[in-house]
PDB file of C-alpha atoms in Angstrom:
ATOM      1  CA  MET K   1     -15.876   9.757  32.695  1.00 74.00           C
ATOM      2  CA  THR K   2     -12.543  11.484  33.140  1.00 83.00           C
ATOM      3  CA  ALA K   3     -10.361  12.588  30.256  1.00 84.00           C
ATOM      4  CA  LYS K   4      -7.853   9.856  31.152  1.00 88.00           C
ATOM      5  CA  GLU K   5     -10.566   7.156  31.131  1.00 84.00           C
ATOM      6  CA  PHE K   6     -11.822   8.463  27.800  1.00 83.00           C
ATOM      7  CA  GLN K   7      -8.320   8.334  26.327  1.00 85.00           C
ATOM      8  CA  LEU K   8      -7.666   4.822  27.596  1.00 86.00           C
ATOM      9  CA  ARG K   9     -10.990   3.514  26.321  1.00 83.00           C
ATOM     10  CA  PHE K  10     -11.353   5.239  22.952  1.00 85.00           C
ATOM     11  CA  LEU K  11      -8.014   6.476  21.610  1.00 88.00           C
ATOM     12  CA  PRO K  12      -6.763   2.949  20.822  1.00 89.00           C
ATOM     13  CA  MET K  13      -9.610   2.745  18.282  1.00 88.00           C
ATOM     14  CA  GLN K  14      -8.260   5.718  16.286  1.00 90.00           C
ATOM     15  CA  PRO K  15      -6.422   3.692  13.584  1.00 90.00           C
ATOM     16  CA  SER K  16      -9.500   1.571  12.906  1.00 88.00           C
ATOM     17  CA  LEU K  17     -11.768   4.633  12.858  1.00 90.00           C
ATOM     18  CA  TYR K  18      -9.399   6.385  10.477  1.00 90.00           C
ATOM     19  CA  ARG K  19      -9.366   3.405   8.078  1.00 87.00           C
ATOM     20  CA  GLN K  20     -13.147   3.265   8.106  1.00 85.00           C
ATOM     21  CA  ALA K  21     -13.459   7.028   7.524  1.00 86.00           C
ATOM     22  CA  LEU K  22     -10.890   6.888   4.728  1.00 84.00           C
ATOM     23  CA  ALA K  23     -12.746   4.014   3.106  1.00 80.00           C
ATOM     24  CA  MET K  24     -16.018   5.923   3.244  1.00 79.00           C
ATOM     25  CA  LEU K  25     -14.687   9.346   2.288  1.00 80.00           C
ATOM     26  CA  GLY K  26     -11.716   8.544   0.072  1.00 77.00           C
ATOM     27  CA  VAL K  27      -9.731  11.630   1.127  1.00 79.00           C
ATOM     28  CA  GLU K  28      -7.122  11.513   3.889  1.00 85.00           C
ATOM     29  CA  ALA K  29      -7.802  15.030   5.181  1.00 87.00           C
ATOM     30  CA  ASP K  30     -11.552  14.374   5.301  1.00 87.00           C
ATOM     31  CA  ALA K  31     -10.981  11.092   7.137  1.00 88.00           C
ATOM     32  CA  GLU K  32      -8.829  12.857   9.733  1.00 92.00           C
ATOM     33  CA  ASP K  33     -11.501  15.542  10.137  1.00 92.00           C
ATOM     34  CA  ALA K  34     -14.222  12.908  10.515  1.00 92.00           C
ATOM     35  CA  VAL K  35     -12.313  11.048  13.223  1.00 93.00           C
ATOM     36  CA  GLN K  36     -11.607  14.293  15.072  1.00 93.00           C
ATOM     37  CA  GLU K  37     -15.254  15.379  14.850  1.00 93.00           C
ATOM     38  CA  THR K  38     -16.326  11.941  16.054  1.00 92.00           C
ATOM     39  CA  TYR K  39     -14.111  12.140  19.121  1.00 91.00           C
ATOM     40  CA  LEU K  40     -15.441  15.626  19.889  1.00 90.00           C
ATOM     41  CA  LYS K  41     -19.063  14.484  19.599  1.00 89.00           C
ATOM     42  CA  VAL K  42     -18.466  11.432  21.776  1.00 88.00           C
ATOM     43  CA  TRP K  43     -16.497  13.448  24.358  1.00 88.00           C
ATOM     44  CA  LYS K  44     -19.461  15.827  24.704  1.00 87.00           C
ATOM     45  CA  GLN K  45     -21.546  12.782  25.642  1.00 83.00           C
ATOM     46  CA  ALA K  46     -18.887  11.140  27.829  1.00 79.00           C
ATOM     47  CA  GLY K  47     -21.071  11.238  30.931  1.00 78.00           C
ATOM     48  CA  ARG K  48     -23.898   9.488  29.126  1.00 80.00           C
ATOM     49  CA  ILE K  49     -21.743   6.785  27.543  1.00 76.00           C
ATOM     50  CA  ALA K  50     -19.601   6.005  30.603  1.00 71.00           C
ATOM     51  CA  ASP K  51     -21.987   3.234  31.630  1.00 73.00           C
ATOM     52  CA  MET K  52     -22.969   2.198  28.129  1.00 74.00           C
ATOM     53  CA  GLU K  53     -22.388  -1.513  27.498  1.00 76.00           C
ATOM     54  CA  ASN K  54     -21.314  -0.986  23.884  1.00 79.00           C
ATOM     55  CA  ALA K  55     -19.717   2.457  23.971  1.00 76.00           C
ATOM     56  CA  GLU K  56     -17.228   1.394  21.294  1.00 79.00           C
ATOM     57  CA  GLY K  57     -20.126   0.579  18.979  1.00 82.00           C
ATOM     58  CA  PHE K  58     -21.562   4.023  19.722  1.00 84.00           C
ATOM     59  CA  LEU K  59     -18.220   5.523  18.655  1.00 86.00           C
ATOM     60  CA  VAL K  60     -18.289   3.588  15.361  1.00 86.00           C
ATOM     61  CA  LEU K  61     -21.911   4.563  14.724  1.00 86.00           C
ATOM     62  CA  THR K  62     -21.090   8.214  15.419  1.00 89.00           C
ATOM     63  CA  LEU K  63     -18.197   8.044  12.939  1.00 90.00           C
ATOM     64  CA  ARG K  64     -20.480   6.485  10.343  1.00 87.00           C
ATOM     65  CA  ASN K  65     -22.994   9.293  10.772  1.00 87.00           C
ATOM     66  CA  VAL K  66     -20.288  11.967  10.610  1.00 91.00           C
ATOM     67  CA  CYS K  67     -18.965  10.437   7.377  1.00 85.00           C
ATOM     68  CA  LEU K  68     -22.436  10.167   5.855  1.00 82.00           C
ATOM     69  CA  ASN K  69     -23.094  13.818   6.715  1.00 83.00           C
ATOM     70  CA  MET K  70     -19.814  14.800   5.061  1.00 82.00           C
ATOM     71  CA  ILE K  71     -20.724  12.792   1.959  1.00 75.00           C
ATOM     72  CA  ARG K  72     -24.152  14.414   1.796  1.00 72.00           C
ATOM     73  CA  SER K  73     -22.697  17.872   2.261  1.00 70.00           C
ATOM     74  CA  ARG K  74     -20.384  17.563  -0.706  1.00 61.00           C
ATOM     75  CA  LYS K  75     -23.137  16.040  -2.853  1.00 47.00           C
ATOM     76  CA  GLY K  76     -21.194  13.071  -4.134  1.00 39.00           C
ATOM     77  CA  MET K  77     -18.131  14.983  -5.335  1.00 39.00           C
ATOM     78  CA  LEU K  78     -15.531  12.507  -4.109  1.00 36.00           C
ATOM     79  CA  ASN K  79     -11.822  12.346  -4.658  1.00 36.00           C
ATOM     80  CA  LEU K  80     -11.253   8.619  -4.994  1.00 35.00           C
ATOM     81  CA  ASN K  81      -7.681   8.061  -3.853  1.00 34.00           C
ATOM     82  CA  GLN K  82      -6.193   4.600  -4.040  1.00 34.00           C
ATOM     83  CA  HIS K  83      -4.909   3.030  -0.854  1.00 36.00           C
ATOM     84  CA  ASN K  84      -4.316  -0.429   0.541  1.00 37.00           C
ATOM     85  CA  ILE K  85      -7.210  -2.177   2.227  1.00 40.00           C
ATOM     86  CA  ASP K  86      -7.403  -5.263   4.406  1.00 41.00           C
ATOM     87  CA  ILE K  87      -9.954  -7.870   3.427  1.00 40.00           C
ATOM     88  CA  GLU K  88     -11.057 -10.789   5.554  1.00 43.00           C
ATOM     89  CA  GLU K  89      -9.363 -13.839   4.090  1.00 41.00           C
ATOM     90  CA  ASN K  90     -12.499 -15.968   4.238  1.00 39.00           C
ATOM     91  CA  ASP K  91     -14.424 -13.687   1.885  1.00 55.00           C
ATOM     92  CA  ALA K  92     -13.164 -15.012  -1.417  1.00 57.00           C
ATOM     93  CA  GLU K  93     -15.880 -13.263  -3.428  1.00 53.00           C
ATOM     94  CA  MET K  94     -14.858  -9.728  -2.431  1.00 57.00           C
ATOM     95  CA  GLN K  95     -11.188 -10.665  -2.574  1.00 55.00           C
ATOM     96  CA  SER K  96     -11.776 -11.793  -6.153  1.00 55.00           C
ATOM     97  CA  LEU K  97     -13.517  -8.516  -6.945  1.00 52.00           C
ATOM     98  CA  ILE K  98     -10.624  -6.514  -5.586  1.00 52.00           C
ATOM     99  CA  GLU K  99      -8.056  -8.588  -7.440  1.00 51.00           C
ATOM    100  CA  SER K 100      -9.981  -8.545 -10.714  1.00 49.00           C
ATOM    101  CA  GLU K 101     -11.075  -4.924 -10.764  1.00 47.00           C
ATOM    102  CA  ASP K 102      -9.220  -1.689 -10.698  1.00 58.00           C
ATOM    103  CA  LEU K 103      -9.443  -0.389  -7.113  1.00 62.00           C
ATOM    104  CA  MET K 104     -10.706   2.975  -8.351  1.00 65.00           C
ATOM    105  CA  THR K 105     -13.552   1.264 -10.231  1.00 73.00           C
ATOM    106  CA  LEU K 106     -14.441  -0.785  -7.167  1.00 74.00           C
ATOM    107  CA  ARG K 107     -14.482   2.312  -4.952  1.00 74.00           C
ATOM    108  CA  ARG K 108     -16.730   4.140  -7.425  1.00 77.00           C
ATOM    109  CA  ALA K 109     -19.104   1.180  -7.399  1.00 81.00           C
ATOM    110  CA  ILE K 110     -19.177   1.125  -3.590  1.00 82.00           C
ATOM    111  CA  PHE K 111     -19.994   4.842  -3.537  1.00 80.00           C
ATOM    112  CA  GLN K 112     -23.011   4.148  -5.762  1.00 85.00           C
ATOM    113  CA  LEU K 113     -24.579   1.893  -3.122  1.00 87.00           C
ATOM    114  CA  GLN K 114     -27.277   3.246  -0.823  1.00 87.00           C
ATOM    115  CA  PRO K 115     -25.775   4.931   2.272  1.00 83.00           C
ATOM    116  CA  LYS K 116     -26.691   2.090   4.666  1.00 86.00           C
ATOM    117  CA  ALA K 117     -25.257  -0.578   2.347  1.00 88.00           C
ATOM    118  CA  ARG K 118     -22.188   1.558   1.642  1.00 86.00           C
ATOM    119  CA  SER K 119     -21.446   2.016   5.328  1.00 83.00           C
ATOM    120  CA  MET K 120     -21.937  -1.684   6.088  1.00 86.00           C
ATOM    121  CA  VAL K 121     -19.713  -2.748   3.176  1.00 85.00           C
ATOM    122  CA  THR K 122     -17.129  -0.278   4.403  1.00 79.00           C
ATOM    123  CA  MET K 123     -17.311  -1.542   7.986  1.00 80.00           C
ATOM    124  CA  TYR K 124     -17.121  -5.183   6.889  1.00 82.00           C
ATOM    125  CA  TYR K 125     -14.373  -4.992   4.280  1.00 77.00           C
ATOM    126  CA  PHE K 126     -12.386  -1.904   5.185  1.00 70.00           C
ATOM    127  CA  SER K 127     -12.603  -2.011   8.988  1.00 69.00           C
ATOM    128  CA  SER K 128     -12.691  -5.811   9.318  1.00 72.00           C
ATOM    129  CA  MET K 129     -15.837  -5.752  11.443  1.00 77.00           C
ATOM    130  CA  ASN K 130     -17.963  -8.902  11.472  1.00 85.00           C
ATOM    131  CA  SER K 131     -21.739  -8.904  11.055  1.00 87.00           C
ATOM    132  CA  HIS K 132     -22.282  -9.055  14.813  1.00 87.00           C
ATOM    133  CA  GLN K 133     -20.138  -5.957  15.397  1.00 83.00           C
ATOM    134  CA  ILE K 134     -21.873  -4.096  12.566  1.00 85.00           C
ATOM    135  CA  ALA K 135     -25.261  -5.018  14.017  1.00 85.00           C
ATOM    136  CA  GLU K 136     -24.234  -3.638  17.398  1.00 81.00           C
ATOM    137  CA  ALA K 137     -22.852  -0.443  15.856  1.00 78.00           C
ATOM    138  CA  THR K 138     -25.852   0.243  13.641  1.00 80.00           C
ATOM    139  CA  GLY K 139     -28.710  -1.103  15.734  1.00 83.00           C
ATOM    140  CA  GLU K 140     -29.697  -3.537  12.967  1.00 87.00           C
ATOM    141  CA  THR K 141     -30.168  -7.261  13.490  1.00 91.00           C
ATOM    142  CA  GLU K 142     -27.354  -9.566  12.436  1.00 91.00           C
ATOM    143  CA  ALA K 143     -29.648 -11.186   9.880  1.00 93.00           C
ATOM    144  CA  ASN K 144     -30.458  -7.794   8.387  1.00 93.00           C
ATOM    145  CA  VAL K 145     -26.755  -6.900   8.221  1.00 91.00           C
ATOM    146  CA  ARG K 146     -25.992 -10.150   6.385  1.00 92.00           C
ATOM    147  CA  SER K 147     -28.918  -9.520   4.025  1.00 93.00           C
ATOM    148  CA  ILE K 148     -27.797  -5.961   3.254  1.00 92.00           C
ATOM    149  CA  LEU K 149     -24.223  -7.145   2.665  1.00 91.00           C
ATOM    150  CA  SER K 150     -25.456  -9.911   0.359  1.00 90.00           C
ATOM    151  CA  ARG K 151     -27.576  -7.494  -1.682  1.00 92.00           C
ATOM    152  CA  ALA K 152     -24.684  -5.028  -1.819  1.00 90.00           C
ATOM    153  CA  ARG K 153     -22.343  -7.725  -3.168  1.00 87.00           C
ATOM    154  CA  ALA K 154     -24.956  -8.595  -5.821  1.00 87.00           C
ATOM    155  CA  GLN K 155     -25.221  -4.924  -6.800  1.00 88.00           C
ATOM    156  CA  LEU K 156     -21.434  -4.653  -7.002  1.00 84.00           C
ATOM    157  CA  ARG K 157     -21.285  -7.703  -9.299  1.00 82.00           C
ATOM    158  CA  LYS K 158     -23.804  -6.003 -11.618  1.00 85.00           C
ATOM    159  CA  MET K 159     -21.887  -2.720 -11.582  1.00 83.00           C
ATOM    160  CA  LEU K 160     -18.554  -4.392 -12.298  1.00 77.00           C
ATOM    161  CA  PRO K 161     -18.904  -6.000 -15.735  1.00 68.00           C
ATOM    162  CA  LYS K 162     -15.558  -7.828 -15.620  1.00 61.00           C
ATOM    163  CA  HIS K 163     -16.809  -9.886 -12.695  1.00 51.00           C
ATOM    164  CA  GLN K 164     -20.139 -10.965 -14.149  1.00 46.00           C
ATOM    165  CA  LYS K 165     -20.447 -14.684 -14.683  1.00 43.00           C
TER     166      LYS K 165
END
């Protein structure tokens, strides 16, 4: 894969990758670093991924792993900055959570989820990926992705007392 092919294929994904990294890390500088590190890691494997059917999913999975490594390395000491997020309109439950809870409280709750659930919630709600795309990016089945998302929403409802019914 040439540098030009790499740029044409992967650079258009930068805004989406940045939003996902920012959602996971909560700090703009860290998100920029994560995206840059992701591109470097993927570029080093450009020959291997040139023929990959889902190379874009590999890029997203690499970003997820970079972010998780950054989170682990700072041992949970996160700067939770507020920023706007896009939510799928058909997910009224999460939309309700976001409207009813302080965004900072919601972000803290998301960061308390297990890493796999946290990354899937982030991909679904902050990067507007559907369960099929998340399954491709993570190597999980679609059913497992939906199950993890469902359990994560239940955990968030328990952590956010204002939203309990």
